[in-house]
Each structure stands twice: as structure tokens, then as C-alpha cells.
Amino acid sequence: MGGTPMSTGPITGGSPSLELNRRAARIADAMATEADLLGIGVSTLDEHTRLLDCGLAARGGLEAGRRMAAACLGGAGKVELVPWSLEDVSLPGVVVWTDRPAIACLASQYAGWAVKPQGYYAMGSGPLRAIARVETELYEKLGYGEAADGPGVLVLETRTPPDDAVAAWLAQKSGVSAERLTLLFAPSASPAGGVQIAARVLETALHKLLQLGFDVNSVLSGFGSAPVPPVAGDDLHAIGRANDCVLYGGSVQLTVRGDDDQLSTLADRLPSSASGDYGLPFLDVFQRYGGDFYKVDPELFSPAEVVLTNAGSGRSFRAGSRTADVLRRSLIG
């Protein structure tokens, strides 16, 4: 493959390593041990990269998705399945919480790495990103990185299982040898895929804060909940449903350090309702822009309801609200 990895060590002067990849590898080890129960497929490529199929050829399921989401967070957050209801809409739900939100959600869970060796494309999320640090500006802001001296774990949302060429590309980019890599994958239109996407509800709030110029390292803890979408007939509709679950059903509470006036203003801009594209099912918005994802207002991608609590003053600032109307249109029928 040629070339050298982007990064091989932690950021000098940054946050101490939380060993996200080692934590995620332990989650993957337990998944492999219970593969039959979870309905996942475990295989090894010629270069000894481990693959965990959580919903493509394998049947997968809700628990596979829950653990997939936990691995995506690098083991630095918790994910649980719960009942969820709003008016007459009742669905399985997911709750996510962490006391290291910037690292768990942005350094690990955020799907920010375009995995694109020749003939392949998928968005990568999970803690291997914190080793490769291809998203240089993000990791500089977070002040976080991990060394390529142990396992590496990446989650792929895809309908094409990764092969040896993909593993070799990831190894070259990260500096983690192919035999130390574990790749988890599932399509959007699968039970596991639906859970792991809905579990990004907290991450969307952190990413929106980052876009608004707030220092995400000032977020002390985060708790989020969202409905899990029913499985759709294809990946496009699955992505639409999953986005709607966050945009119209997601709720996030953050404990932060900051100024009350700043947080009050920030709270008003944080929910999805602050976007001019708010109010329609995501698939309708997507199609209105001719299927060009990058034309959708980036401020749309955030939870429906947000509460910011100032750890200094004790004051809370709430904005947005969950709404069942769009969820009915998107998820039912």
C-alpha cells in the first residue's frame, strides 16, 4: 500500500489515554464469545483481521446493536435498551450516557473517517479513528490521541463486507497491523444498524456544539435517549428513519462549565428545530436537495430537545421539544 500512517502516538500535552481501543476490543472479544446468542458472524481475513458481522449476512439483533454501539463509544460510555413512547408512538428506545463525552462521542463514536481504498467506500466510526487521526483538526481541538501499540477497533455502516484490501488500507493509515484489527459492520437497514445509529443521539449534540464553536472539553457529562427505528426495507429509508428518531424524538442533557448567558444563547441554537430544514421527515428533506447530503443544513443534525446545566451556577437552559407528528409519518405504516 505504501506510505506511512498519519499518527502513531498520543498528542503531546493532550488528555491521558482512556485506552478506547483496548476497551472496545474487550467488548468485541465478548461478542465473539457469544456469537451464537447474538446472532453475529465471526470470521478472519487472510491477513488475520477479525470481522464481526452484526447484521449483513448474519441475522444480528438488538443486543448485537447495543454492544456495537458500546464498542463505537470505545467503552467510555454506556448504552442500554429501554421502552420509549411519545403520545401514541411506542417503540424500543436507547439511552446513552458518559462522563467523558468529548472523547467517547467525538474522538470515538463520530462517523468521521471516509474509508475508501480503491473500489470500496464506507464511513468509519469507533476508536481506531483516535489512532489514525486522519481528521487532524478535530483531534487537535480535542487534545486526544492513542498510540498504535495495541488493538484497533473500527465500526463500518455498510452492505459490503470489508476484505483484505480494506484491512491493509486501514493498517497503513493507522499503523496498527492488520492482525490486530477488529472490524464490526452492519447495514443501516438491520436491527443492529438501527440501534447503533439511534445511539448516536448524544454524539449529535456534541458535534453540534463543536460546529457552534463551543469548547466541547467543557462538557462534563452527557445523557441522551431516542427511539430505535423499525427496520426499513432498504438502507436509504433506514437512514431517513434513524435520523428522524434523533431529530424529532431525541433528548439530551449535558452538564457543562460555562457562562450562563453563553449557555442560554447556545441552548436556543442547539436543537434540530433551530434549522430551517426542520419539520419534514429527513428523507423528504434529502430528496428535496436532489439526494445531495451536503446541501442539507448542517444545523439540522441534532437532537429534538436539549438541556444544558451549568455546573458552576446550577442553572439549566432547555430548548426544543420532541414531536410525534413527523415520527408517525416516518416510522409507522
mmCIF file of C-alpha atoms in Angstrom:
data_model
loop_
_atom_site.group_PDB
_atom_site.id
_atom_site.type_symbol
_atom_site.label_atom_id
_atom_site.label_comp_id
_atom_site.label_asym_id
_atom_site.label_seq_id
_atom_site.Cartn_x
_atom_site.Cartn_y
_atom_site.Cartn_z
ATOM 1 C CA MET A 1 0.000 0.000 0.000
ATOM 2 C CA GLY A 2 2.980 2.324 0.594
ATOM 3 C CA GLY A 3 3.186 5.469 2.659
ATOM 4 C CA THR A 4 3.275 5.939 6.404
ATOM 5 C CA PRO A 5 0.493 6.170 8.951
ATOM 6 C CA MET A 6 -0.914 9.601 9.797
ATOM 7 C CA SER A 7 -0.154 9.227 13.524
ATOM 8 C CA THR A 8 1.395 6.608 15.749
ATOM 9 C CA GLY A 9 1.371 8.199 19.198
ATOM 10 C CA PRO A 10 -0.747 10.252 21.560
ATOM 11 C CA ILE A 11 -0.979 14.019 21.134
ATOM 12 C CA THR A 12 1.793 15.689 23.123
ATOM 13 C CA GLY A 13 0.349 17.547 26.077
ATOM 14 C CA GLY A 14 -3.143 16.189 25.423
ATOM 15 C CA SER A 15 -5.548 14.240 27.608
ATOM 16 C CA PRO A 16 -4.278 10.970 29.130
ATOM 17 C CA SER A 17 -5.247 7.919 27.114
ATOM 18 C CA LEU A 18 -8.509 6.249 28.080
ATOM 19 C CA GLU A 19 -7.388 3.176 26.091
ATOM 20 C CA LEU A 20 -10.521 3.287 23.975
ATOM 21 C CA ASN A 21 -9.267 0.658 21.550
ATOM 22 C CA ARG A 22 -8.404 -1.813 24.289
ATOM 23 C CA ARG A 23 -11.804 -1.264 25.904
ATOM 24 C CA ALA A 24 -13.569 -1.724 22.565
ATOM 25 C CA ALA A 25 -11.503 -4.838 21.840
ATOM 26 C CA ARG A 26 -12.714 -6.383 25.097
ATOM 27 C CA ILE A 27 -16.313 -5.678 24.052
ATOM 28 C CA ALA A 28 -15.610 -7.307 20.684
ATOM 29 C CA ASP A 29 -13.980 -10.314 22.397
ATOM 30 C CA ALA A 30 -17.113 -10.857 24.476
ATOM 31 C CA MET A 31 -19.292 -10.517 21.374
ATOM 32 C CA ALA A 32 -17.232 -13.138 19.567
ATOM 33 C CA THR A 33 -17.527 -15.493 22.541
ATOM 34 C CA GLU A 34 -21.324 -15.132 22.484
ATOM 35 C CA ALA A 35 -21.680 -15.031 18.703
ATOM 36 C CA ASP A 36 -24.411 -17.676 18.518
ATOM 37 C CA LEU A 37 -26.520 -15.957 21.151
ATOM 38 C CA LEU A 38 -26.085 -12.545 19.498
ATOM 39 C CA GLY A 39 -26.693 -13.860 16.003
ATOM 40 C CA ILE A 40 -23.448 -12.425 14.658
ATOM 41 C CA GLY A 41 -20.890 -13.898 12.287
ATOM 42 C CA VAL A 42 -17.234 -14.089 13.272
ATOM 43 C CA SER A 43 -14.564 -14.634 10.633
ATOM 44 C CA THR A 44 -10.910 -13.894 9.941
ATOM 45 C CA LEU A 45 -9.400 -12.479 6.765
ATOM 46 C CA ASP A 46 -6.233 -13.897 5.210
ATOM 47 C CA GLU A 47 -4.249 -11.143 6.934
ATOM 48 C CA HIS A 48 -5.834 -12.216 10.259
ATOM 49 C CA THR A 49 -8.083 -9.181 10.671
ATOM 50 C CA ARG A 50 -11.137 -10.186 12.719
ATOM 51 C CA LEU A 51 -14.575 -9.427 11.270
ATOM 52 C CA LEU A 52 -17.787 -9.250 13.293
ATOM 53 C CA ASP A 53 -20.838 -9.278 11.017
ATOM 54 C CA CYS A 54 -23.612 -7.791 13.138
ATOM 55 C CA GLY A 55 -26.382 -7.761 10.552
ATOM 56 C CA LEU A 56 -25.349 -8.255 6.930
ATOM 57 C CA ALA A 57 -25.140 -11.993 6.192
ATOM 58 C CA ALA A 58 -25.724 -12.644 9.900
ATOM 59 C CA ARG A 59 -29.155 -12.083 11.476
ATOM 60 C CA GLY A 60 -27.843 -9.795 14.215
ATOM 61 C CA GLY A 61 -30.356 -8.242 16.596
ATOM 62 C CA LEU A 62 -30.983 -5.568 19.195
ATOM 63 C CA GLU A 63 -28.337 -6.782 21.624
ATOM 64 C CA ALA A 64 -25.756 -7.024 18.850
ATOM 65 C CA GLY A 65 -26.569 -3.396 18.036
ATOM 66 C CA ARG A 66 -26.317 -2.331 21.668
ATOM 67 C CA ARG A 67 -22.870 -3.847 22.024
ATOM 68 C CA MET A 68 -21.835 -2.496 18.639
ATOM 69 C CA ALA A 69 -22.763 0.984 19.878
ATOM 70 C CA ALA A 70 -20.803 0.433 23.104
ATOM 71 C CA ALA A 71 -17.729 -0.546 21.064
ATOM 72 C CA CYS A 72 -18.285 2.543 18.919
ATOM 73 C CA LEU A 73 -18.006 4.649 22.091
ATOM 74 C CA GLY A 74 -14.702 2.952 22.855
ATOM 75 C CA GLY A 75 -16.130 1.520 26.065
ATOM 76 C CA ALA A 76 -16.141 5.038 27.532
ATOM 77 C CA GLY A 77 -19.929 5.276 27.636
ATOM 78 C CA LYS A 78 -22.904 3.078 28.472
ATOM 79 C CA VAL A 79 -25.740 2.016 26.181
ATOM 80 C CA GLU A 80 -28.982 0.391 27.285
ATOM 81 C CA LEU A 81 -32.261 -0.559 25.618
ATOM 82 C CA VAL A 82 -35.453 0.780 27.213
ATOM 83 C CA PRO A 83 -39.123 1.278 26.344
ATOM 84 C CA TRP A 84 -39.806 4.599 24.593
ATOM 85 C CA SER A 85 -43.121 6.355 23.949
ATOM 86 C CA LEU A 86 -44.454 9.758 22.947
ATOM 87 C CA GLU A 87 -48.197 10.245 22.630
ATOM 88 C CA ASP A 88 -49.372 7.197 20.634
ATOM 89 C CA VAL A 89 -45.912 6.292 19.264
ATOM 90 C CA SER A 90 -44.353 3.426 21.237
ATOM 91 C CA LEU A 91 -41.036 1.864 20.246
ATOM 92 C CA PRO A 92 -37.927 0.311 21.702
ATOM 93 C CA GLY A 93 -35.621 3.056 22.864
ATOM 94 C CA VAL A 94 -31.952 3.531 23.590
ATOM 95 C CA VAL A 95 -30.274 5.543 26.344
ATOM 96 C CA VAL A 96 -26.621 6.568 26.230
ATOM 97 C CA TRP A 97 -24.541 8.214 28.910
ATOM 98 C CA THR A 98 -20.898 9.069 29.536
ATOM 99 C CA ASP A 99 -18.748 11.136 31.854
ATOM 100 C CA ARG A 100 -16.185 11.669 29.068
ATOM 101 C CA PRO A 101 -18.498 12.922 26.307
ATOM 102 C CA ALA A 102 -15.985 14.745 24.103
ATOM 103 C CA ILE A 103 -13.705 11.721 23.943
ATOM 104 C CA ALA A 104 -16.348 8.981 23.827
ATOM 105 C CA CYS A 105 -18.638 10.713 21.337
ATOM 106 C CA LEU A 106 -16.271 12.691 19.106
ATOM 107 C CA ALA A 107 -12.878 11.001 19.383
ATOM 108 C CA SER A 108 -14.515 7.586 19.020
ATOM 109 C CA GLN A 109 -18.200 7.317 18.069
ATOM 110 C CA TYR A 110 -18.482 10.044 15.430
ATOM 111 C CA ALA A 111 -18.552 8.611 11.892
ATOM 112 C CA GLY A 112 -15.903 10.952 10.564
ATOM 113 C CA TRP A 113 -13.467 8.717 8.675
ATOM 114 C CA ALA A 114 -14.141 8.038 4.990
ATOM 115 C CA VAL A 115 -12.783 4.529 4.443
ATOM 116 C CA LYS A 116 -12.128 4.483 0.715
ATOM 117 C CA PRO A 117 -9.492 2.168 -0.645
ATOM 118 C CA GLN A 118 -9.940 1.610 -4.364
ATOM 119 C CA GLY A 119 -13.336 0.021 -5.093
ATOM 120 C CA TYR A 120 -14.685 0.381 -1.552
ATOM 121 C CA TYR A 121 -16.411 3.080 0.479
ATOM 122 C CA ALA A 122 -17.819 3.217 3.996
ATOM 123 C CA MET A 123 -17.874 5.715 6.834
ATOM 124 C CA GLY A 124 -15.796 4.547 9.752
ATOM 125 C CA SER A 125 -16.531 5.203 13.411
ATOM 126 C CA GLY A 126 -15.020 3.884 16.598
ATOM 127 C CA PRO A 127 -11.720 4.244 18.439
ATOM 128 C CA LEU A 128 -9.338 3.314 15.602
ATOM 129 C CA ARG A 129 -10.013 6.888 14.458
ATOM 130 C CA ALA A 130 -8.185 8.135 17.559
ATOM 131 C CA ILE A 131 -5.060 6.284 16.416
ATOM 132 C CA ALA A 132 -5.164 7.215 12.727
ATOM 133 C CA ARG A 133 -6.323 10.798 13.434
ATOM 134 C CA VAL A 134 -6.995 11.442 9.764
ATOM 135 C CA GLU A 135 -9.385 14.173 10.997
ATOM 136 C CA THR A 136 -6.405 16.200 12.189
ATOM 137 C CA GLU A 137 -8.217 19.410 13.132
ATOM 138 C CA LEU A 138 -10.799 17.572 15.241
ATOM 139 C CA TYR A 139 -8.211 15.695 17.297
ATOM 140 C CA GLU A 140 -6.184 18.846 17.829
ATOM 141 C CA LYS A 141 -9.283 20.520 19.270
ATOM 142 C CA LEU A 142 -9.978 17.509 21.475
ATOM 143 C CA GLY A 143 -6.349 17.212 22.530
ATOM 144 C CA TYR A 144 -6.636 13.449 22.278
ATOM 145 C CA GLY A 145 -4.924 10.587 20.503
ATOM 146 C CA GLU A 146 -3.910 6.983 21.057
ATOM 147 C CA ALA A 147 -0.779 5.055 20.153
ATOM 148 C CA ALA A 148 -0.670 2.259 17.589
ATOM 149 C CA ASP A 149 0.778 -0.207 20.089
ATOM 150 C CA GLY A 150 -2.250 -2.422 20.704
ATOM 151 C CA PRO A 151 -5.541 -3.482 19.131
ATOM 152 C CA GLY A 152 -7.582 -1.277 16.820
ATOM 153 C CA VAL A 153 -11.395 -1.367 16.512
ATOM 154 C CA LEU A 154 -13.494 0.248 13.785
ATOM 155 C CA VAL A 155 -17.243 0.136 13.056
ATOM 156 C CA LEU A 156 -18.473 0.276 9.451
ATOM 157 C CA GLU A 157 -22.021 1.022 8.327
ATOM 158 C CA THR A 158 -22.035 -0.877 5.024
ATOM 159 C CA ARG A 159 -23.561 -3.503 2.749
ATOM 160 C CA THR A 160 -20.135 -4.586 1.517
ATOM 161 C CA PRO A 161 -18.086 -6.651 3.963
ATOM 162 C CA PRO A 162 -14.504 -5.412 4.303
ATOM 163 C CA ASP A 163 -11.821 -7.545 2.668
ATOM 164 C CA ASP A 164 -8.052 -7.829 2.934
ATOM 165 C CA ALA A 165 -7.536 -4.725 0.777
ATOM 166 C CA VAL A 166 -9.654 -2.705 3.208
ATOM 167 C CA ALA A 167 -7.779 -4.133 6.197
ATOM 168 C CA ALA A 168 -4.417 -3.359 4.582
ATOM 169 C CA TRP A 169 -5.543 0.220 3.849
ATOM 170 C CA LEU A 170 -6.669 0.710 7.457
ATOM 171 C CA ALA A 171 -3.421 -0.781 8.752
ATOM 172 C CA GLN A 172 -1.371 1.568 6.577
ATOM 173 C CA LYS A 173 -3.382 4.620 7.621
ATOM 174 C CA SER A 174 -3.355 3.835 11.347
ATOM 175 C CA GLY A 175 -0.101 1.998 11.914
ATOM 176 C CA VAL A 176 -1.993 -0.864 13.601
ATOM 177 C CA SER A 177 -1.068 -4.167 11.964
ATOM 178 C CA ALA A 178 -3.874 -5.987 10.154
ATOM 179 C CA GLU A 179 -3.828 -8.923 12.590
ATOM 180 C CA ARG A 180 -4.594 -6.525 15.468
ATOM 181 C CA LEU A 181 -7.632 -5.012 13.779
ATOM 182 C CA THR A 182 -11.264 -5.859 14.550
ATOM 183 C CA LEU A 183 -13.917 -4.559 12.156
ATOM 184 C CA LEU A 184 -17.597 -4.607 13.158
ATOM 185 C CA PHE A 185 -20.177 -3.949 10.471
ATOM 186 C CA ALA A 186 -23.896 -3.931 9.700
ATOM 187 C CA PRO A 187 -26.112 -2.163 7.164
ATOM 188 C CA SER A 188 -28.434 0.652 8.172
ATOM 189 C CA ALA A 189 -31.485 -1.493 7.385
ATOM 190 C CA SER A 190 -30.900 -4.069 10.089
ATOM 191 C CA PRO A 191 -31.870 -4.351 13.770
ATOM 192 C CA ALA A 192 -28.283 -3.811 14.913
ATOM 193 C CA GLY A 193 -27.782 -0.947 12.478
ATOM 194 C CA GLY A 194 -30.883 0.822 13.767
ATOM 195 C CA VAL A 195 -29.732 0.584 17.380
ATOM 196 C CA GLN A 196 -26.210 1.820 16.773
ATOM 197 C CA ILE A 197 -27.425 4.804 14.728
ATOM 198 C CA ALA A 198 -30.059 5.815 17.308
ATOM 199 C CA ALA A 199 -27.335 5.531 19.972
ATOM 200 C CA ARG A 200 -25.614 8.493 18.304
ATOM 201 C CA VAL A 201 -28.174 10.884 19.805
ATOM 202 C CA LEU A 202 -25.666 12.209 22.354
ATOM 203 C CA GLU A 203 -22.916 12.405 19.761
ATOM 204 C CA THR A 204 -25.060 14.640 17.519
ATOM 205 C CA ALA A 205 -25.398 17.170 20.347
ATOM 206 C CA LEU A 206 -21.636 17.182 20.949
ATOM 207 C CA HIS A 207 -20.925 17.596 17.247
ATOM 208 C CA LYS A 208 -23.424 20.465 17.007
ATOM 209 C CA LEU A 209 -21.704 22.186 19.944
ATOM 210 C CA LEU A 210 -18.401 21.802 18.119
ATOM 211 C CA GLN A 211 -19.911 23.371 14.990
ATOM 212 C CA LEU A 212 -21.207 26.284 17.050
ATOM 213 C CA GLY A 213 -17.699 26.986 18.309
ATOM 214 C CA PHE A 214 -18.161 25.778 21.891
ATOM 215 C CA ASP A 215 -15.266 24.092 23.702
ATOM 216 C CA VAL A 216 -16.609 20.529 23.928
ATOM 217 C CA ASN A 217 -13.963 19.681 26.520
ATOM 218 C CA SER A 218 -16.079 21.834 28.878
ATOM 219 C CA VAL A 219 -18.886 19.254 28.729
ATOM 220 C CA LEU A 220 -18.568 17.208 31.916
ATOM 221 C CA SER A 221 -21.241 14.572 31.354
ATOM 222 C CA GLY A 222 -23.987 13.713 28.919
ATOM 223 C CA PHE A 223 -27.160 11.634 28.867
ATOM 224 C CA GLY A 224 -29.281 11.016 25.787
ATOM 225 C CA SER A 225 -32.277 8.987 24.701
ATOM 226 C CA ALA A 226 -34.002 8.269 21.405
ATOM 227 C CA PRO A 227 -36.411 5.777 19.874
ATOM 228 C CA VAL A 228 -34.971 2.900 17.855
ATOM 229 C CA PRO A 229 -36.439 2.889 14.344
ATOM 230 C CA PRO A 230 -38.346 -0.093 12.959
ATOM 231 C CA VAL A 231 -36.250 -1.887 10.328
ATOM 232 C CA ALA A 232 -36.807 -0.332 6.890
ATOM 233 C CA GLY A 233 -36.938 -2.141 3.559
ATOM 234 C CA ASP A 234 -33.742 -0.528 2.260
ATOM 235 C CA ASP A 235 -30.804 1.466 3.570
ATOM 236 C CA LEU A 236 -31.983 4.833 2.251
ATOM 237 C CA HIS A 237 -35.280 4.614 4.126
ATOM 238 C CA ALA A 238 -33.433 3.205 7.154
ATOM 239 C CA ILE A 239 -31.147 6.250 7.265
ATOM 240 C CA GLY A 240 -34.189 8.517 6.975
ATOM 241 C CA ARG A 241 -35.965 6.777 9.838
ATOM 242 C CA ALA A 242 -32.876 6.726 12.057
ATOM 243 C CA ASN A 243 -32.263 10.440 11.530
ATOM 244 C CA ASP A 244 -35.911 11.214 12.338
ATOM 245 C CA CYS A 245 -35.616 9.294 15.604
ATOM 246 C CA VAL A 246 -32.896 11.721 16.697
ATOM 247 C CA LEU A 247 -34.206 14.917 15.066
ATOM 248 C CA TYR A 248 -37.776 14.518 16.357
ATOM 249 C CA GLY A 249 -37.514 12.023 19.211
ATOM 250 C CA GLY A 250 -34.046 12.563 20.664
ATOM 251 C CA SER A 251 -33.480 14.170 24.049
ATOM 252 C CA VAL A 252 -30.098 15.125 25.524
ATOM 253 C CA GLN A 253 -29.000 16.550 28.864
ATOM 254 C CA LEU A 254 -25.494 17.954 29.241
ATOM 255 C CA THR A 255 -23.671 19.190 32.332
ATOM 256 C CA VAL A 256 -21.175 21.839 31.285
ATOM 257 C CA ARG A 257 -18.820 24.525 32.532
ATOM 258 C CA GLY A 258 -19.625 27.932 31.069
ATOM 259 C CA ASP A 259 -21.207 31.323 31.380
ATOM 260 C CA ASP A 260 -24.984 31.452 31.932
ATOM 261 C CA ASP A 261 -25.579 33.997 29.168
ATOM 262 C CA GLN A 262 -23.476 31.976 26.753
ATOM 263 C CA LEU A 263 -25.288 28.745 27.620
ATOM 264 C CA SER A 264 -28.706 30.360 27.289
ATOM 265 C CA THR A 265 -27.886 31.549 23.778
ATOM 266 C CA LEU A 266 -26.244 28.252 22.901
ATOM 267 C CA ALA A 267 -29.246 26.215 24.055
ATOM 268 C CA ASP A 268 -31.530 28.062 21.647
ATOM 269 C CA ARG A 269 -29.311 27.112 18.696
ATOM 270 C CA LEU A 270 -28.684 23.536 19.711
ATOM 271 C CA PRO A 271 -31.909 21.585 18.940
ATOM 272 C CA SER A 272 -32.843 20.436 15.431
ATOM 273 C CA SER A 273 -35.724 22.947 15.421
ATOM 274 C CA ALA A 274 -33.142 25.750 15.070
ATOM 275 C CA SER A 275 -32.649 24.669 11.443
ATOM 276 C CA GLY A 276 -34.700 25.953 8.536
ATOM 277 C CA ASP A 277 -34.917 22.353 7.276
ATOM 278 C CA TYR A 278 -36.752 21.225 10.409
ATOM 279 C CA GLY A 279 -40.331 19.957 10.171
ATOM 280 C CA LEU A 280 -40.260 17.296 7.447
ATOM 281 C CA PRO A 281 -39.142 13.653 7.553
ATOM 282 C CA PHE A 282 -35.428 13.539 6.796
ATOM 283 C CA LEU A 283 -35.934 11.541 3.597
ATOM 284 C CA ASP A 284 -38.214 14.287 2.247
ATOM 285 C CA VAL A 285 -35.559 16.900 3.020
ATOM 286 C CA PHE A 286 -32.869 14.737 1.434
ATOM 287 C CA GLN A 287 -34.895 14.267 -1.751
ATOM 288 C CA ARG A 288 -35.732 17.995 -1.883
ATOM 289 C CA TYR A 289 -31.999 18.608 -2.294
ATOM 290 C CA GLY A 290 -31.714 16.032 -5.065
ATOM 291 C CA GLY A 291 -30.110 13.420 -2.838
ATOM 292 C CA ASP A 292 -27.136 15.683 -2.063
ATOM 293 C CA PHE A 293 -26.437 15.156 1.636
ATOM 294 C CA TYR A 294 -24.136 18.171 1.799
ATOM 295 C CA LYS A 295 -26.909 20.578 0.775
ATOM 296 C CA VAL A 296 -28.913 19.740 3.909
ATOM 297 C CA ASP A 297 -28.499 22.407 6.574
ATOM 298 C CA PRO A 298 -25.825 21.003 8.938
ATOM 299 C CA GLU A 299 -27.629 22.610 11.903
ATOM 300 C CA LEU A 300 -30.481 20.128 11.388
ATOM 301 C CA PHE A 301 -28.383 17.258 12.709
ATOM 302 C CA SER A 302 -29.025 17.477 16.430
ATOM 303 C CA PRO A 303 -31.493 16.133 18.998
ATOM 304 C CA ALA A 304 -35.057 17.417 19.220
ATOM 305 C CA GLU A 305 -34.716 18.513 22.839
ATOM 306 C CA VAL A 306 -31.647 19.729 24.744
ATOM 307 C CA VAL A 307 -30.993 20.758 28.347
ATOM 308 C CA LEU A 308 -27.731 22.459 29.328
ATOM 309 C CA THR A 309 -26.945 22.621 33.054
ATOM 310 C CA ASN A 310 -24.193 24.937 34.222
ATOM 311 C CA ALA A 311 -22.063 23.060 36.752
ATOM 312 C CA GLY A 312 -20.991 26.380 38.234
ATOM 313 C CA SER A 313 -24.274 28.246 38.728
ATOM 314 C CA GLY A 314 -26.633 25.266 38.807
ATOM 315 C CA ARG A 315 -28.940 26.897 36.256
ATOM 316 C CA SER A 316 -30.439 24.842 33.430
ATOM 317 C CA PHE A 317 -31.381 26.004 29.949
ATOM 318 C CA ARG A 318 -33.886 23.996 27.910
ATOM 319 C CA ALA A 319 -34.743 24.343 24.237
ATOM 320 C CA GLY A 320 -36.626 22.359 21.619
ATOM 321 C CA SER A 321 -39.165 19.601 22.117
ATOM 322 C CA ARG A 322 -39.897 16.108 20.913
ATOM 323 C CA THR A 323 -42.734 15.769 18.427
ATOM 324 C CA ALA A 324 -44.687 12.675 17.458
ATOM 325 C CA ASP A 325 -46.143 14.034 14.197
ATOM 326 C CA VAL A 326 -43.102 13.520 11.988
ATOM 327 C CA LEU A 327 -42.268 10.235 13.690
ATOM 328 C CA ARG A 328 -45.702 8.880 12.778
ATOM 329 C CA ARG A 329 -45.175 9.805 9.136
ATOM 330 C CA SER A 330 -41.655 8.401 9.030
ATOM 331 C CA LEU A 331 -41.879 5.261 11.160
ATOM 332 C CA ILE A 332 -45.441 3.964 11.048
ATOM 333 C CA GLY A 333 -47.068 2.365 8.036
#
